[in-house]
PDB file of C-alpha atoms in Angstrom:
ATOM      1  CA  UNK A   1       0.000   0.000   0.000  1.00 48.00           C
ATOM      2  CA  UNK A   2       1.449   3.355  -1.052  1.00 49.00           C
ATOM      3  CA  UNK A   3       1.666   6.303   1.293  1.00 51.00           C
ATOM      4  CA  UNK A   4      -1.366   8.556   0.793  1.00 52.00           C
ATOM      5  CA  UNK A   5       0.738  11.732   1.068  1.00 46.00           C
ATOM      6  CA  UNK A   6       2.667  10.759  -2.032  1.00 49.00           C
ATOM      7  CA  UNK A   7      -0.597  10.624  -3.983  1.00 55.00           C
ATOM      8  CA  UNK A   8      -1.442  14.260  -3.193  1.00 50.00           C
ATOM      9  CA  UNK A   9      -0.572  16.982  -5.657  1.00 56.00           C
ATOM     10  CA  UNK A  10       2.497  19.029  -4.716  1.00 54.00           C
ATOM     11  CA  UNK A  11       0.373  22.125  -4.063  1.00 54.00           C
ATOM     12  CA  UNK A  12      -1.979  20.280  -1.710  1.00 50.00           C
ATOM     13  CA  UNK A  13       1.011  18.702   0.038  1.00 44.00           C
ATOM     14  CA  UNK A  14       2.673  22.094   0.590  1.00 56.00           C
ATOM     15  CA  UNK A  15      -0.560  23.633   1.905  1.00 51.00           C
ATOM     16  CA  UNK A  16      -1.069  20.652   4.231  1.00 48.00           C
ATOM     17  CA  UNK A  17       2.501  20.980   5.573  1.00 54.00           C
ATOM     18  CA  UNK A  18       2.116  24.736   6.140  1.00 50.00           C
ATOM     19  CA  UNK A  19      -1.200  24.334   7.948  1.00 53.00           C
ATOM     20  CA  UNK A  20       0.222  21.538  10.094  1.00 50.00           C
ATOM     21  CA  UNK A  21       3.227  23.669  10.993  1.00 46.00           C
ATOM     22  CA  UNK A  22       1.136  26.732  11.858  1.00 46.00           C
ATOM     23  CA  UNK A  23      -1.225  24.855  14.133  1.00 47.00           C
ATOM     24  CA  UNK A  24       1.470  22.787  15.802  1.00 44.00           C
ATOM     25  CA  UNK A  25       3.687  25.755  16.677  1.00 41.00           C
ATOM     26  CA  UNK A  26       2.353  27.571  19.743  1.00 42.00           C
ATOM     27  CA  UNK A  27       5.601  29.534  19.996  1.00 44.00           C
ATOM     28  CA  UNK A  28       4.683  31.448  16.841  1.00 45.00           C
ATOM     29  CA  UNK A  29       2.237  33.516  18.888  1.00 48.00           C
ATOM     30  CA  UNK A  30       4.623  34.185  21.772  1.00 55.00           C
ATOM     31  CA  UNK A  31       6.886  37.195  22.174  1.00 58.00           C
ATOM     32  CA  UNK A  32      10.537  36.872  21.225  1.00 55.00           C
ATOM     33  CA  UNK A  33      11.712  38.666  24.406  1.00 62.00           C
ATOM     34  CA  UNK A  34      14.510  40.731  22.970  1.00 64.00           C
ATOM     35  CA  UNK A  35      16.552  38.863  20.504  1.00 68.00           C
ATOM     36  CA  UNK A  36      19.727  40.843  19.823  1.00 71.00           C
ATOM     37  CA  UNK A  37      18.510  42.049  16.436  1.00 85.00           C
ATOM     38  CA  UNK A  38      15.565  43.972  17.922  1.00 88.00           C
ATOM     39  CA  UNK A  39      17.783  46.352  19.917  1.00 86.00           C
ATOM     40  CA  UNK A  40      19.165  48.023  16.765  1.00 90.00           C
ATOM     41  CA  UNK A  41      15.861  49.301  15.337  1.00 94.00           C
ATOM     42  CA  UNK A  42      14.693  50.316  18.822  1.00 91.00           C
ATOM     43  CA  UNK A  43      17.864  52.361  19.353  1.00 88.00           C
ATOM     44  CA  UNK A  44      17.686  53.886  15.883  1.00 92.00           C
ATOM     45  CA  UNK A  45      14.025  54.721  16.438  1.00 92.00           C
ATOM     46  CA  UNK A  46      14.922  56.346  19.748  1.00 85.00           C
ATOM     47  CA  UNK A  47      17.593  58.501  18.108  1.00 86.00           C
ATOM     48  CA  UNK A  48      15.231  59.479  15.290  1.00 91.00           C
ATOM     49  CA  UNK A  49      12.567  60.419  17.816  1.00 85.00           C
ATOM     50  CA  UNK A  50      15.018  62.522  19.826  1.00 82.00           C
ATOM     51  CA  UNK A  51      16.024  64.377  16.682  1.00 87.00           C
ATOM     52  CA  UNK A  52      12.389  65.038  15.747  1.00 87.00           C
ATOM     53  CA  UNK A  53      12.253  62.664  12.776  1.00 93.00           C
ATOM     54  CA  UNK A  54       8.977  60.921  13.576  1.00 94.00           C
ATOM     55  CA  UNK A  55       8.738  59.145  10.216  1.00 97.00           C
ATOM     56  CA  UNK A  56      12.178  57.550  10.565  1.00 97.00           C
ATOM     57  CA  UNK A  57      11.299  56.608  14.143  1.00 94.00           C
ATOM     58  CA  UNK A  58       8.064  54.980  12.986  1.00 97.00           C
ATOM     59  CA  UNK A  59       9.921  52.940  10.368  1.00 98.00           C
ATOM     60  CA  UNK A  60      12.412  51.666  12.960  1.00 97.00           C
ATOM     61  CA  UNK A  61       9.717  50.746  15.501  1.00 96.00           C
ATOM     62  CA  UNK A  62       7.810  48.921  12.761  1.00 97.00           C
ATOM     63  CA  UNK A  63      11.003  46.991  11.960  1.00 96.00           C
ATOM     64  CA  UNK A  64      11.256  46.043  15.617  1.00 94.00           C
ATOM     65  CA  UNK A  65       7.734  44.597  15.693  1.00 95.00           C
ATOM     66  CA  UNK A  66       8.463  42.615  12.544  1.00 94.00           C
ATOM     67  CA  UNK A  67      11.252  40.941  14.505  1.00 92.00           C
ATOM     68  CA  UNK A  68       9.372  40.749  17.808  1.00 92.00           C
ATOM     69  CA  UNK A  69       5.648  41.123  17.120  1.00 91.00           C
ATOM     70  CA  UNK A  70       4.720  41.857  20.736  1.00 92.00           C
ATOM     71  CA  UNK A  71       7.605  44.118  21.715  1.00 94.00           C
ATOM     72  CA  UNK A  72       5.976  46.547  24.162  1.00 94.00           C
ATOM     73  CA  UNK A  73       8.672  49.206  23.751  1.00 92.00           C
ATOM     74  CA  UNK A  74       8.128  49.503  19.997  1.00 95.00           C
ATOM     75  CA  UNK A  75       4.339  49.226  20.307  1.00 96.00           C
ATOM     76  CA  UNK A  76       4.253  51.871  23.044  1.00 94.00           C
ATOM     77  CA  UNK A  77       6.367  54.213  20.961  1.00 93.00           C
ATOM     78  CA  UNK A  78       4.169  53.708  17.915  1.00 96.00           C
ATOM     79  CA  UNK A  79       1.200  54.572  20.148  1.00 95.00           C
ATOM     80  CA  UNK A  80       2.919  57.798  21.187  1.00 91.00           C
ATOM     81  CA  UNK A  81       3.487  58.722  17.540  1.00 94.00           C
ATOM     82  CA  UNK A  82      -0.190  58.045  16.753  1.00 95.00           C
ATOM     83  CA  UNK A  83      -1.296  60.108  19.768  1.00 93.00           C
ATOM     84  CA  UNK A  84       0.855  63.026  18.612  1.00 90.00           C
ATOM     85  CA  UNK A  85      -0.874  62.866  15.233  1.00 93.00           C
ATOM     86  CA  UNK A  86      -4.294  62.894  16.896  1.00 94.00           C
ATOM     87  CA  UNK A  87      -5.003  59.276  15.928  1.00 96.00           C
ATOM     88  CA  UNK A  88      -6.227  58.279  19.359  1.00 95.00           C
ATOM     89  CA  UNK A  89      -7.982  55.024  18.419  1.00 95.00           C
ATOM     90  CA  UNK A  90      -4.881  53.777  16.619  1.00 97.00           C
ATOM     91  CA  UNK A  91      -2.765  54.781  19.609  1.00 96.00           C
ATOM     92  CA  UNK A  92      -5.053  52.825  21.939  1.00 97.00           C
ATOM     93  CA  UNK A  93      -4.864  49.757  19.697  1.00 97.00           C
ATOM     94  CA  UNK A  94      -1.058  49.820  19.896  1.00 97.00           C
ATOM     95  CA  UNK A  95      -1.140  50.237  23.682  1.00 97.00           C
ATOM     96  CA  UNK A  96      -3.598  47.403  24.216  1.00 97.00           C
ATOM     97  CA  UNK A  97      -1.418  45.154  22.082  1.00 96.00           C
ATOM     98  CA  UNK A  98       1.680  46.298  23.977  1.00 95.00           C
ATOM     99  CA  UNK A  99       0.000  45.388  27.257  1.00 95.00           C
ATOM    100  CA  UNK A 100      -0.544  41.771  26.179  1.00 94.00           C
ATOM    101  CA  UNK A 101       2.953  40.510  27.015  1.00 92.00           C
ATOM    102  CA  UNK A 102       4.503  43.584  28.661  1.00 93.00           C
ATOM    103  CA  UNK A 103       4.912  41.825  32.012  1.00 92.00           C
ATOM    104  CA  UNK A 104       7.205  39.276  30.322  1.00 91.00           C
ATOM    105  CA  UNK A 105       9.689  41.966  29.249  1.00 89.00           C
ATOM    106  CA  UNK A 106      12.129  42.680  32.056  1.00 88.00           C
ATOM    107  CA  UNK A 107      14.543  45.088  30.349  1.00 84.00           C
ATOM    108  CA  UNK A 108      14.666  48.462  32.054  1.00 81.00           C
ATOM    109  CA  UNK A 109      13.492  51.282  29.761  1.00 80.00           C
ATOM    110  CA  UNK A 110      14.643  54.845  29.544  1.00 77.00           C
ATOM    111  CA  UNK A 111      11.547  56.948  30.061  1.00 72.00           C
ATOM    112  CA  UNK A 112      10.811  60.275  28.449  1.00 73.00           C
ATOM    113  CA  UNK A 113       7.424  61.693  29.318  1.00 73.00           C
ATOM    114  CA  UNK A 114       5.805  64.515  27.413  1.00 71.00           C
ATOM    115  CA  UNK A 115       3.898  67.040  29.469  1.00 61.00           C
ATOM    116  CA  UNK A 116       0.257  66.356  28.682  1.00 67.00           C
ATOM    117  CA  UNK A 117       1.113  63.387  26.505  1.00 76.00           C
ATOM    118  CA  UNK A 118       1.996  59.736  26.760  1.00 83.00           C
ATOM    119  CA  UNK A 119       5.274  58.462  28.186  1.00 83.00           C
ATOM    120  CA  UNK A 120       7.795  57.018  25.813  1.00 77.00           C
ATOM    121  CA  UNK A 121       9.650  53.880  26.825  1.00 68.00           C
ATOM    122  CA  UNK A 122      12.545  53.895  24.462  1.00 66.00           C
ATOM    123  CA  UNK A 123      15.961  52.400  24.117  1.00 68.00           C
ATOM    124  CA  UNK A 124      15.608  49.497  26.566  1.00 76.00           C
ATOM    125  CA  UNK A 125      18.778  48.648  28.410  1.00 71.00           C
ATOM    126  CA  UNK A 126      20.454  45.285  28.281  1.00 70.00           C
ATOM    127  CA  UNK A 127      20.034  45.134  32.043  1.00 72.00           C
ATOM    128  CA  UNK A 128      17.046  43.226  33.328  1.00 77.00           C
ATOM    129  CA  UNK A 129      15.063  43.672  36.481  1.00 79.00           C
ATOM    130  CA  UNK A 130      13.068  41.091  38.382  1.00 84.00           C
ATOM    131  CA  UNK A 131       9.817  42.813  37.525  1.00 89.00           C
ATOM    132  CA  UNK A 132       8.638  44.491  34.329  1.00 89.00           C
ATOM    133  CA  UNK A 133       9.129  48.257  34.226  1.00 87.00           C
ATOM    134  CA  UNK A 134       7.358  48.656  30.911  1.00 90.00           C
ATOM    135  CA  UNK A 135       4.053  47.057  31.985  1.00 92.00           C
ATOM    136  CA  UNK A 136       3.092  49.790  34.496  1.00 91.00           C
ATOM    137  CA  UNK A 137       4.211  52.500  32.079  1.00 90.00           C
ATOM    138  CA  UNK A 138       1.949  51.078  29.352  1.00 94.00           C
ATOM    139  CA  UNK A 139      -0.922  50.736  31.817  1.00 94.00           C
ATOM    140  CA  UNK A 140      -0.461  54.392  32.781  1.00 92.00           C
ATOM    141  CA  UNK A 141      -0.450  55.401  29.111  1.00 93.00           C
ATOM    142  CA  UNK A 142      -3.698  53.507  28.538  1.00 96.00           C
ATOM    143  CA  UNK A 143      -5.306  55.397  31.417  1.00 94.00           C
ATOM    144  CA  UNK A 144      -3.994  58.765  30.134  1.00 93.00           C
ATOM    145  CA  UNK A 145      -5.275  57.999  26.655  1.00 95.00           C
ATOM    146  CA  UNK A 146      -8.710  56.947  27.945  1.00 94.00           C
ATOM    147  CA  UNK A 147      -8.992  60.333  29.672  1.00 92.00           C
ATOM    148  CA  UNK A 148      -7.915  62.148  26.513  1.00 90.00           C
ATOM    149  CA  UNK A 149     -10.391  60.174  24.374  1.00 90.00           C
ATOM    150  CA  UNK A 150     -13.141  60.982  26.904  1.00 89.00           C
ATOM    151  CA  UNK A 151     -12.331  64.702  26.700  1.00 85.00           C
ATOM    152  CA  UNK A 152     -12.380  64.591  22.892  1.00 78.00           C
ATOM    153  CA  UNK A 153     -15.813  62.931  22.921  1.00 77.00           C
ATOM    154  CA  UNK A 154     -17.222  65.451  25.404  1.00 73.00           C
ATOM    155  CA  UNK A 155     -15.792  68.378  23.472  1.00 68.00           C
ATOM    156  CA  UNK A 156     -13.563  69.435  26.330  1.00 58.00           C
TER     157      UNK A 156
END
């Protein structure tokens, strides 16, 4: 008796393999927790932000989340950029996504807070702490943004 997989067309076989791999890999949905290659775009994004180049910063933070989809530092910073542009719903979406795994990230962030705006958590250090520093910062940003969204809705 021949193996049934060998009787499938190559396209069906490839699709079957891909689907099997996707559903058997729970790690695909987990954060990468700072692989070395995510520090570079975060640092470059930080420098771009400090120099006032928001578009370059955005590109670098987007690179970081391509490497580490749930990186709360990059997601928080993208939220700050959206908030500065007045895109409050988009900012909230980034913050809620950042909150998902923020407690798992133990690298200490540098914090830069705008008066009246959200706090940036940029350029995470290589040093780790026992407890997440980014999780409470993101939670605080969510609360600040909820207040700002409420004021916008009430016209105040």
